[in-house]
PDB file of C-alpha atoms in Angstrom:
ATOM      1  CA  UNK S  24     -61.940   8.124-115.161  1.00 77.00           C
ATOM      2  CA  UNK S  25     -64.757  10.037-116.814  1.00 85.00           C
ATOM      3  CA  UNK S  26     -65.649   8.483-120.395  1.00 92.00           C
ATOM      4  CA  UNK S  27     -64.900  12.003-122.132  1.00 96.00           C
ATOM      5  CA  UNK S  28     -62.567  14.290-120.457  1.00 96.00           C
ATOM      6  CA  UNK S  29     -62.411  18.703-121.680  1.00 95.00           C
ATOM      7  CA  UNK S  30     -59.845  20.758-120.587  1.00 86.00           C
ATOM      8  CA  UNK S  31     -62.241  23.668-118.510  1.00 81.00           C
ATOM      9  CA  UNK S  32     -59.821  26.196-119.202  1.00 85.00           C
ATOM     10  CA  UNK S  33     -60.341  29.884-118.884  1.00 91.00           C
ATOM     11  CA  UNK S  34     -58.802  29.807-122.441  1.00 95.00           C
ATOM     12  CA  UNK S  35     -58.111  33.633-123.308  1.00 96.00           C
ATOM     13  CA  UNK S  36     -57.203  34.574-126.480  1.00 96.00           C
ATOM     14  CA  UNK S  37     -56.874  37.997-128.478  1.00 97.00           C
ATOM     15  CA  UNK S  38     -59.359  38.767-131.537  1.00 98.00           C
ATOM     16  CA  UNK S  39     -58.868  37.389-134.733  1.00 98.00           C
ATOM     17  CA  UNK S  40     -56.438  34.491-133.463  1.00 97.00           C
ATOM     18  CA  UNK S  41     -57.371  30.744-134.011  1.00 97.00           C
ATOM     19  CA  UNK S  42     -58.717  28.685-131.260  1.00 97.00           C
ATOM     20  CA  UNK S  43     -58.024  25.226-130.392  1.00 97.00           C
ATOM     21  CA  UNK S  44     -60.293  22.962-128.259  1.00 97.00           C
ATOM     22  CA  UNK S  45     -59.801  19.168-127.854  1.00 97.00           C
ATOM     23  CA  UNK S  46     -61.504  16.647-126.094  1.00 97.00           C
ATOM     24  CA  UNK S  47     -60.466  12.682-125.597  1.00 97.00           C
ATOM     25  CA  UNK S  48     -62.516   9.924-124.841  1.00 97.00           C
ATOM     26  CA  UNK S  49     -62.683   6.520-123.636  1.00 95.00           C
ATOM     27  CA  UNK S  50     -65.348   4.500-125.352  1.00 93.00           C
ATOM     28  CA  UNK S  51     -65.034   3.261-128.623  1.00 93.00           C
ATOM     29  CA  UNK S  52     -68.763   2.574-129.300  1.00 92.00           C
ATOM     30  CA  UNK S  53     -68.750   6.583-129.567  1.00 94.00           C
ATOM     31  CA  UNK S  54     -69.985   7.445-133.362  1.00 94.00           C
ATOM     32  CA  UNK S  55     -71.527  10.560-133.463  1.00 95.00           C
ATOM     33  CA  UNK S  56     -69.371  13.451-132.037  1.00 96.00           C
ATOM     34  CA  UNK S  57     -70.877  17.376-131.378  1.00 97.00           C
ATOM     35  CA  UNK S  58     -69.843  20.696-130.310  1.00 98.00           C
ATOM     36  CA  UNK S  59     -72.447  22.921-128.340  1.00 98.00           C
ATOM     37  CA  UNK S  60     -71.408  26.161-127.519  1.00 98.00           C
ATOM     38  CA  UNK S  61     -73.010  27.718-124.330  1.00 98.00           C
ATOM     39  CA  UNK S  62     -73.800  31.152-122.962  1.00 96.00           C
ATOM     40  CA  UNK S  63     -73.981  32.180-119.758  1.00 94.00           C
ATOM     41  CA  UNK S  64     -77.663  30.997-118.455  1.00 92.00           C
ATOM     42  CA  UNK S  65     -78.680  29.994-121.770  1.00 95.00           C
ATOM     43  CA  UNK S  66     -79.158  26.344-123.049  1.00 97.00           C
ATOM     44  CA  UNK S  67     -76.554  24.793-125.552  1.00 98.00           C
ATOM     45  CA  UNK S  68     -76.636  26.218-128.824  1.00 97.00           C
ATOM     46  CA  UNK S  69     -75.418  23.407-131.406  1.00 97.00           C
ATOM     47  CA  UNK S  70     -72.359  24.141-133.643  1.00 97.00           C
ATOM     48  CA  UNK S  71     -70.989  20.944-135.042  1.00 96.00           C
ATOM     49  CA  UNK S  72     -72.187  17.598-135.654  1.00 95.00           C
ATOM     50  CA  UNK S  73     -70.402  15.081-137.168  1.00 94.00           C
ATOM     51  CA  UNK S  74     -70.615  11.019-137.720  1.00 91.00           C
ATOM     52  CA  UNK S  75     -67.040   8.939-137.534  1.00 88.00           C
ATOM     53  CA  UNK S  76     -63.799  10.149-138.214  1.00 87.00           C
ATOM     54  CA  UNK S  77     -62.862  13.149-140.353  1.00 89.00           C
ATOM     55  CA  UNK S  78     -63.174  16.366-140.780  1.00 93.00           C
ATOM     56  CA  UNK S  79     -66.629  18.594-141.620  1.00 95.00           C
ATOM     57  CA  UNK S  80     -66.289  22.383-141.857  1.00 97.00           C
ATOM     58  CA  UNK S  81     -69.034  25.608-141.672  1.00 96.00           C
ATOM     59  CA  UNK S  82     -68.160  29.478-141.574  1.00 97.00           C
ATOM     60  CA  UNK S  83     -65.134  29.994-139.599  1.00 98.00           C
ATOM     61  CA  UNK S  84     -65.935  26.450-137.539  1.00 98.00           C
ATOM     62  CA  UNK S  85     -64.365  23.052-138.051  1.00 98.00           C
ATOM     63  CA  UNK S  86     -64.337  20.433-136.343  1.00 98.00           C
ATOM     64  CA  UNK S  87     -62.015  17.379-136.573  1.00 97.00           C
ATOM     65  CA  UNK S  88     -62.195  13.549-135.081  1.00 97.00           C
ATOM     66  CA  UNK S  89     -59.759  11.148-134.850  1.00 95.00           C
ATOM     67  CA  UNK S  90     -61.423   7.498-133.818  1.00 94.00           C
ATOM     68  CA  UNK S  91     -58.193   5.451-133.780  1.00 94.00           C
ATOM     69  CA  UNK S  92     -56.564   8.269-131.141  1.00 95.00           C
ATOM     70  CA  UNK S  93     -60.220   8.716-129.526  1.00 96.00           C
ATOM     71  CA  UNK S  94     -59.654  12.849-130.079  1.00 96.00           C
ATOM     72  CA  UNK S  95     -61.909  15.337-131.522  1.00 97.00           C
ATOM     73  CA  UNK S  96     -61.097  19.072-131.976  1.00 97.00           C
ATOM     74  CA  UNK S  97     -63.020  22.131-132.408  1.00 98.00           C
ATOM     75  CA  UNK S  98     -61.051  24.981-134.609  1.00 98.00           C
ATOM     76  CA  UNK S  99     -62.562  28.272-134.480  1.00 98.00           C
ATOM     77  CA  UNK S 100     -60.997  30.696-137.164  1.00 98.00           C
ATOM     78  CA  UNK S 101     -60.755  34.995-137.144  1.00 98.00           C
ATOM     79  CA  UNK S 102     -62.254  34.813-133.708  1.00 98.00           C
ATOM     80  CA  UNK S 103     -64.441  37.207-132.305  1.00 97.00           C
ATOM     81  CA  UNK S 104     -65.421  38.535-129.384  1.00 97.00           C
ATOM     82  CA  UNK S 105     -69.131  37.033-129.438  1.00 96.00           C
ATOM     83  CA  UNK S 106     -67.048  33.715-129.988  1.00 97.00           C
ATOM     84  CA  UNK S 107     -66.977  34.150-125.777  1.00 97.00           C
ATOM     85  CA  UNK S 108     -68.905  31.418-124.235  1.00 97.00           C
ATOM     86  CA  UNK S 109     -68.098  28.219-122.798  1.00 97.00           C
ATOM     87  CA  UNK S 110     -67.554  25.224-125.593  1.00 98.00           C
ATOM     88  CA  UNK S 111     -69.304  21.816-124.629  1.00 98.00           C
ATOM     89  CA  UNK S 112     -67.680  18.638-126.350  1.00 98.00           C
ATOM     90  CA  UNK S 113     -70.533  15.650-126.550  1.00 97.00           C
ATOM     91  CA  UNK S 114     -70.595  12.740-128.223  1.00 95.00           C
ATOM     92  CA  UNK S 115     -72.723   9.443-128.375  1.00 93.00           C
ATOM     93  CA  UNK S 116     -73.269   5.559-129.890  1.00 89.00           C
ATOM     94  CA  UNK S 117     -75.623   4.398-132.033  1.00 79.00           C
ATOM     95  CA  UNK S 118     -78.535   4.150-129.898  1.00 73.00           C
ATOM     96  CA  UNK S 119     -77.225   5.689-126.435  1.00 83.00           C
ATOM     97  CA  UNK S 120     -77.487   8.848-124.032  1.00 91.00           C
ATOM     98  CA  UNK S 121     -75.706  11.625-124.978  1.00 94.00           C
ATOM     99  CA  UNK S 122     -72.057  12.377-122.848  1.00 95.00           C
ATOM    100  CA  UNK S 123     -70.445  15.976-122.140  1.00 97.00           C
ATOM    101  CA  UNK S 124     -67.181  17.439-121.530  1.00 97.00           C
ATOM    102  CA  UNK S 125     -67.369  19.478-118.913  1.00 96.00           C
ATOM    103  CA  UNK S 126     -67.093  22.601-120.817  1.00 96.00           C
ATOM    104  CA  UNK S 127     -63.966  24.875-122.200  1.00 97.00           C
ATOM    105  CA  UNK S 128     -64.560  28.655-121.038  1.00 96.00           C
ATOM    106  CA  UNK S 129     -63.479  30.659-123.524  1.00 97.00           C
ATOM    107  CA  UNK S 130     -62.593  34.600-123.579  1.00 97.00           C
ATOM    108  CA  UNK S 131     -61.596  36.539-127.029  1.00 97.00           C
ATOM    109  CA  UNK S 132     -60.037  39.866-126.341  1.00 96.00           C
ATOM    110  CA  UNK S 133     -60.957  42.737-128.140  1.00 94.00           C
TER     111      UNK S 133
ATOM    112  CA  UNK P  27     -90.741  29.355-132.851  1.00 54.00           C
ATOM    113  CA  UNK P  28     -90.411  25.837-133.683  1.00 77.00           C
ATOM    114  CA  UNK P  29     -87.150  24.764-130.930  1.00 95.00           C
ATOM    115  CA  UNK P  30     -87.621  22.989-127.874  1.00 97.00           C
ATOM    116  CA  UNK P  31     -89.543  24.889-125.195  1.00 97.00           C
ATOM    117  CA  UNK P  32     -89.118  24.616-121.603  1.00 98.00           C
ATOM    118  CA  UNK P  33     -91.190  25.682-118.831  1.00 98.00           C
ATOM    119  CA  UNK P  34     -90.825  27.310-116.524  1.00 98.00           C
ATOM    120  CA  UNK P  35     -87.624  29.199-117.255  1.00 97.00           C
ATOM    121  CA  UNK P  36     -87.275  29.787-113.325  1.00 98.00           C
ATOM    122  CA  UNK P  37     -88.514  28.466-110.402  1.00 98.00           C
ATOM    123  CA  UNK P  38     -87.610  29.113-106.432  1.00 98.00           C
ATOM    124  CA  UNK P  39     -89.061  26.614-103.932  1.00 98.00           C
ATOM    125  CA  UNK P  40     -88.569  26.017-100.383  1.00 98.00           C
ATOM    126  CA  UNK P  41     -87.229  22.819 -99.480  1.00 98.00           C
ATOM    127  CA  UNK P  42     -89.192  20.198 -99.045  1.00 98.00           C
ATOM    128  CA  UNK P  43     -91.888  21.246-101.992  1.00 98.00           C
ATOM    129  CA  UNK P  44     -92.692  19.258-104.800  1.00 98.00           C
ATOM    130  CA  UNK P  45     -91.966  21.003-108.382  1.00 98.00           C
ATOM    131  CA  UNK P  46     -92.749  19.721-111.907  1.00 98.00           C
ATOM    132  CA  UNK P  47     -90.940  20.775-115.398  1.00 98.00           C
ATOM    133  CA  UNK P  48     -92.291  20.860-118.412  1.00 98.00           C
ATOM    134  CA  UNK P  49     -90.205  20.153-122.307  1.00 98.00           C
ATOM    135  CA  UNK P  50     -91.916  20.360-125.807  1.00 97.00           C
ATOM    136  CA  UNK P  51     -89.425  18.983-127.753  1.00 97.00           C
ATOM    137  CA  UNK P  52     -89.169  19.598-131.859  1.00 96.00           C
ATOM    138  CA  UNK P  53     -92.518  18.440-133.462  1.00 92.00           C
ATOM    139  CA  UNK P  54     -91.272  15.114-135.116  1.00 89.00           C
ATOM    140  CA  UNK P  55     -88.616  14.211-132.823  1.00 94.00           C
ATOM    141  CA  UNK P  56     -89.204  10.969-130.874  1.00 94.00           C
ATOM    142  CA  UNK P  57     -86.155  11.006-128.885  1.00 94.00           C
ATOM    143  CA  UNK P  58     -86.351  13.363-125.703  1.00 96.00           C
ATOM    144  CA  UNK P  59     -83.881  14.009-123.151  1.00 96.00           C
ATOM    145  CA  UNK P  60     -83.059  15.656-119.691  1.00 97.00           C
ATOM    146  CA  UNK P  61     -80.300  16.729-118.224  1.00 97.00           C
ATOM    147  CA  UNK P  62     -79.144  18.111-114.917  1.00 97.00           C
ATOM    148  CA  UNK P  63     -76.084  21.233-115.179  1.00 97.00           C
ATOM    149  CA  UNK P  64     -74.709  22.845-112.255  1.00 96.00           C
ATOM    150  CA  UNK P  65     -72.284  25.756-112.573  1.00 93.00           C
ATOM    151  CA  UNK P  66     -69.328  25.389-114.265  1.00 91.00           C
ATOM    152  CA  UNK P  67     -69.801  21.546-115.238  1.00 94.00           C
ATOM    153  CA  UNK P  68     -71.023  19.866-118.232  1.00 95.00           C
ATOM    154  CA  UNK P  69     -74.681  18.348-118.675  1.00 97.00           C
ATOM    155  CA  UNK P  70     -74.924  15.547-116.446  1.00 96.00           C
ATOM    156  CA  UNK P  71     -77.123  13.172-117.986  1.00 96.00           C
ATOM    157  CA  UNK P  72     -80.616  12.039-115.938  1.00 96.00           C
ATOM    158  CA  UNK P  73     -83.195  10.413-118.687  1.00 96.00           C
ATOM    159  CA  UNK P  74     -84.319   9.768-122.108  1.00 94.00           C
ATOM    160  CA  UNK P  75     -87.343   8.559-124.124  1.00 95.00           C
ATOM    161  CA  UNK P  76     -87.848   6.953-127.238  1.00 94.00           C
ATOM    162  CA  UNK P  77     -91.633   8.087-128.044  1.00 94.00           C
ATOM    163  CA  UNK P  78     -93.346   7.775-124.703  1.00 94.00           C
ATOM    164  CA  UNK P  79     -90.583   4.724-123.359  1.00 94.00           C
ATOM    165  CA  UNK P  80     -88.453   5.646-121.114  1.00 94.00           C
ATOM    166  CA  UNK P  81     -84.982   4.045-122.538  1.00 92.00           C
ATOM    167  CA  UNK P  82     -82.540   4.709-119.706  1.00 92.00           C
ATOM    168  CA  UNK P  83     -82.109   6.670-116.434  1.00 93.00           C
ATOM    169  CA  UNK P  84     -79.480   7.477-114.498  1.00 92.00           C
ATOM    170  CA  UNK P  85     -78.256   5.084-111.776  1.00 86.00           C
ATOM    171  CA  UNK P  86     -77.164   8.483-110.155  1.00 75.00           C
ATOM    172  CA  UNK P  87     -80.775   9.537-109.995  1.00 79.00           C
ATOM    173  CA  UNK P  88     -82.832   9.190-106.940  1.00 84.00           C
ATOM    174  CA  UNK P  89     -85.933   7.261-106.802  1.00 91.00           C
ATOM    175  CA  UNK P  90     -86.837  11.277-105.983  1.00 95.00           C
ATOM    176  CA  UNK P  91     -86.894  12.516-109.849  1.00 96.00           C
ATOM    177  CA  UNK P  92     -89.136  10.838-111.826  1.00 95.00           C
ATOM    178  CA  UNK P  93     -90.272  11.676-115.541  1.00 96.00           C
ATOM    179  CA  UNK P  94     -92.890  10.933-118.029  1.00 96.00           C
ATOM    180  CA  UNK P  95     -93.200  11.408-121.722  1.00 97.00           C
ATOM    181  CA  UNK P  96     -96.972  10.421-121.493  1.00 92.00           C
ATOM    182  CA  UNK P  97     -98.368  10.168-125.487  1.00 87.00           C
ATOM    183  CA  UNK P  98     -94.541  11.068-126.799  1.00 86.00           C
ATOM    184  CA  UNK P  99     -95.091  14.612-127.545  1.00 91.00           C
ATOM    185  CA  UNK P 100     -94.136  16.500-124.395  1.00 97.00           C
ATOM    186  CA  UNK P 101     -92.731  15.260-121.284  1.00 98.00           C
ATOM    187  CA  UNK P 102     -92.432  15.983-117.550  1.00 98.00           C
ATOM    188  CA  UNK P 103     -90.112  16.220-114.787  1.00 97.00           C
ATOM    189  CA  UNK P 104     -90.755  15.960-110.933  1.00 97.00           C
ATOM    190  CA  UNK P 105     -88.499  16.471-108.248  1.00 97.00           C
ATOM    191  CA  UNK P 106     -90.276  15.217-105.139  1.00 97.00           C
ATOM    192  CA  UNK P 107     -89.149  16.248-101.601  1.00 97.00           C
ATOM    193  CA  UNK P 108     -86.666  19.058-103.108  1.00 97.00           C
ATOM    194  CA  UNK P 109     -83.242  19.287-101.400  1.00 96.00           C
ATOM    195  CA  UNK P 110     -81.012  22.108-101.517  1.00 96.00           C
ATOM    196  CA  UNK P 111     -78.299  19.935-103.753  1.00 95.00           C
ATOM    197  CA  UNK P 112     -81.180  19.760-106.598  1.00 97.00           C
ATOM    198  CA  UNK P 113     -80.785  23.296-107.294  1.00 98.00           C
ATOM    199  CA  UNK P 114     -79.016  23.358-110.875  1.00 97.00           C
ATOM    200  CA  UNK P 115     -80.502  23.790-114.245  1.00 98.00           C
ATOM    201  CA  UNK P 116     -82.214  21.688-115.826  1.00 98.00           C
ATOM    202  CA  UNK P 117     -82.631  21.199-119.491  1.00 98.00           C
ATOM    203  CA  UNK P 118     -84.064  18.855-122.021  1.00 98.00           C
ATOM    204  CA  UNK P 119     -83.213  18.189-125.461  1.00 97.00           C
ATOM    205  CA  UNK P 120     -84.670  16.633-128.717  1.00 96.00           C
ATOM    206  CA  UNK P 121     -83.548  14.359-131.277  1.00 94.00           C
ATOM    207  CA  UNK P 122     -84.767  12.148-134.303  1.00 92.00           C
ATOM    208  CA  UNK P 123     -83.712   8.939-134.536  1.00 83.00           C
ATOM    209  CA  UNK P 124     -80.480   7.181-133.336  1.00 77.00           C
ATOM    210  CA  UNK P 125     -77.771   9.424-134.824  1.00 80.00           C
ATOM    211  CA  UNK P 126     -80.314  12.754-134.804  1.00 85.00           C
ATOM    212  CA  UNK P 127     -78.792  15.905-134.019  1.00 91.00           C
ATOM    213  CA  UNK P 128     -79.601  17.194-130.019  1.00 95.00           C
ATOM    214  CA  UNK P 129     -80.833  20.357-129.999  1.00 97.00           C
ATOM    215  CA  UNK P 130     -81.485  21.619-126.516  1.00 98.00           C
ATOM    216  CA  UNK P 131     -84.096  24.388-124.638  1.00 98.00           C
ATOM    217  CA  UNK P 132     -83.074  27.405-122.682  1.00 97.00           C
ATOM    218  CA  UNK P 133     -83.367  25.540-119.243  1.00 98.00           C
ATOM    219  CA  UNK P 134     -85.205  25.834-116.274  1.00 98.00           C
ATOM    220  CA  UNK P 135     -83.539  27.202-113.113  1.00 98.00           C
ATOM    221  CA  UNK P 136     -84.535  25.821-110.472  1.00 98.00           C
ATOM    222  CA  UNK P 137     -83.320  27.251-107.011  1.00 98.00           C
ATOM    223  CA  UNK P 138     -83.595  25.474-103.676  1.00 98.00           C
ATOM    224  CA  UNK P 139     -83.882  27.740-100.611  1.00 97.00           C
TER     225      UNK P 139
END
């Protein structure tokens, strides 16, 4: 079993709805819990960093975690099509590598 | 530009050739890592430093890749006796402190022929 598992998706979606991405995980030393999103050949561009459980919001972007189910969620509002990319779920412990999801592909229709 | 820079952004070798990446992480940032991404997966972890110690590398790694942050600014990667499974891209990241945000380079493609 892989310590954090993404669903890869394609997820395809028409403009302007809301987007749902969710990883679990299987390590409870996990504290600090991120959201990269990823073009095509490019490096991971970070969206959303957050420490413990709760929820921490920016623009049209919020994320959510949930320690006691070991589930964080990415929520992407009024999306657009530059929202396309692939969505990388990561998360690490206090003083520890950090682990990826595999990746979500996702495709907004105009 | 103040991000993480990596060189070369792509590199073709035959197999069998040596190659060597370079990162310049963040100026301040003591934590530096590398990672290893082929298509359609996530970042598969290889290495990372604290300063110029190197805190933890993969036991997936062969005794092939080897790295070095040598004064704790920027760092190097070597791939010795390239295979045609190493081709991927490669990319490091920076950090400060334990719970410092990552923030990553454009890569370096490296392609195995």
């Amino acid at each position: 079993q892989k310590e954090v598992e993404q669903d890869p998706g394609p997820l395809s979606v028409p403009e302007g709805a809301i987007v749902s991405l969710n990883c679990t995980y299987s390590n409870s030393a996990f504290q600090y819990f991120m959201w990269y999103r990823q073009y095509s050949r490019k490096g991971p561009e970070l969206l959303m960093y957050t420490y413990s459980s709760g929820n921490k919001e920016d623009g049209r972007f919020t994320a959510q975690v949930d320690k006691s189910s070991k589930y964080i969620s990415l929520f992407i509002r009024d999306s657009q099509p530059s929202d396309s990319a692939t969505y990388l779920c990561a998360m690490k412990g206090s003083a520890s590598k950090i682990i990826f999801g595999s990746g979500t592909r996702l495709s907004i229709r105009p | 530009d103040t991000g993480v820079s990596q060189n070369p952004r792509h590199k073709i070798t035959k197999r069998g050739q040596n190659v060597t990446f370079r990162c310049d992480p963040i100026s301040e940032h003591n934590r530096l890592y590398w990672y290893r991404q082929t298509l359609g997966q996530g970042p598969e972890f290889l290495t990372y430093f604290q300063n110029e110690a190197q805190l933890e590398k993969s036991r997936l790694l062969s005794d092939r890749f080897s790295a070095e942050r040598p004064k704790g600014s920027f760092s190097t990667l070597e791939i010795q006796r390239t295979e045609q499974g190493d081709s991927a891209m490669y990319l490091c990241a920076s950090s400060y402190g334990q719970g410092g945000e990552a923030f990553f380079g454009q890569g370096t493609r490296l392609t195995v022929v």
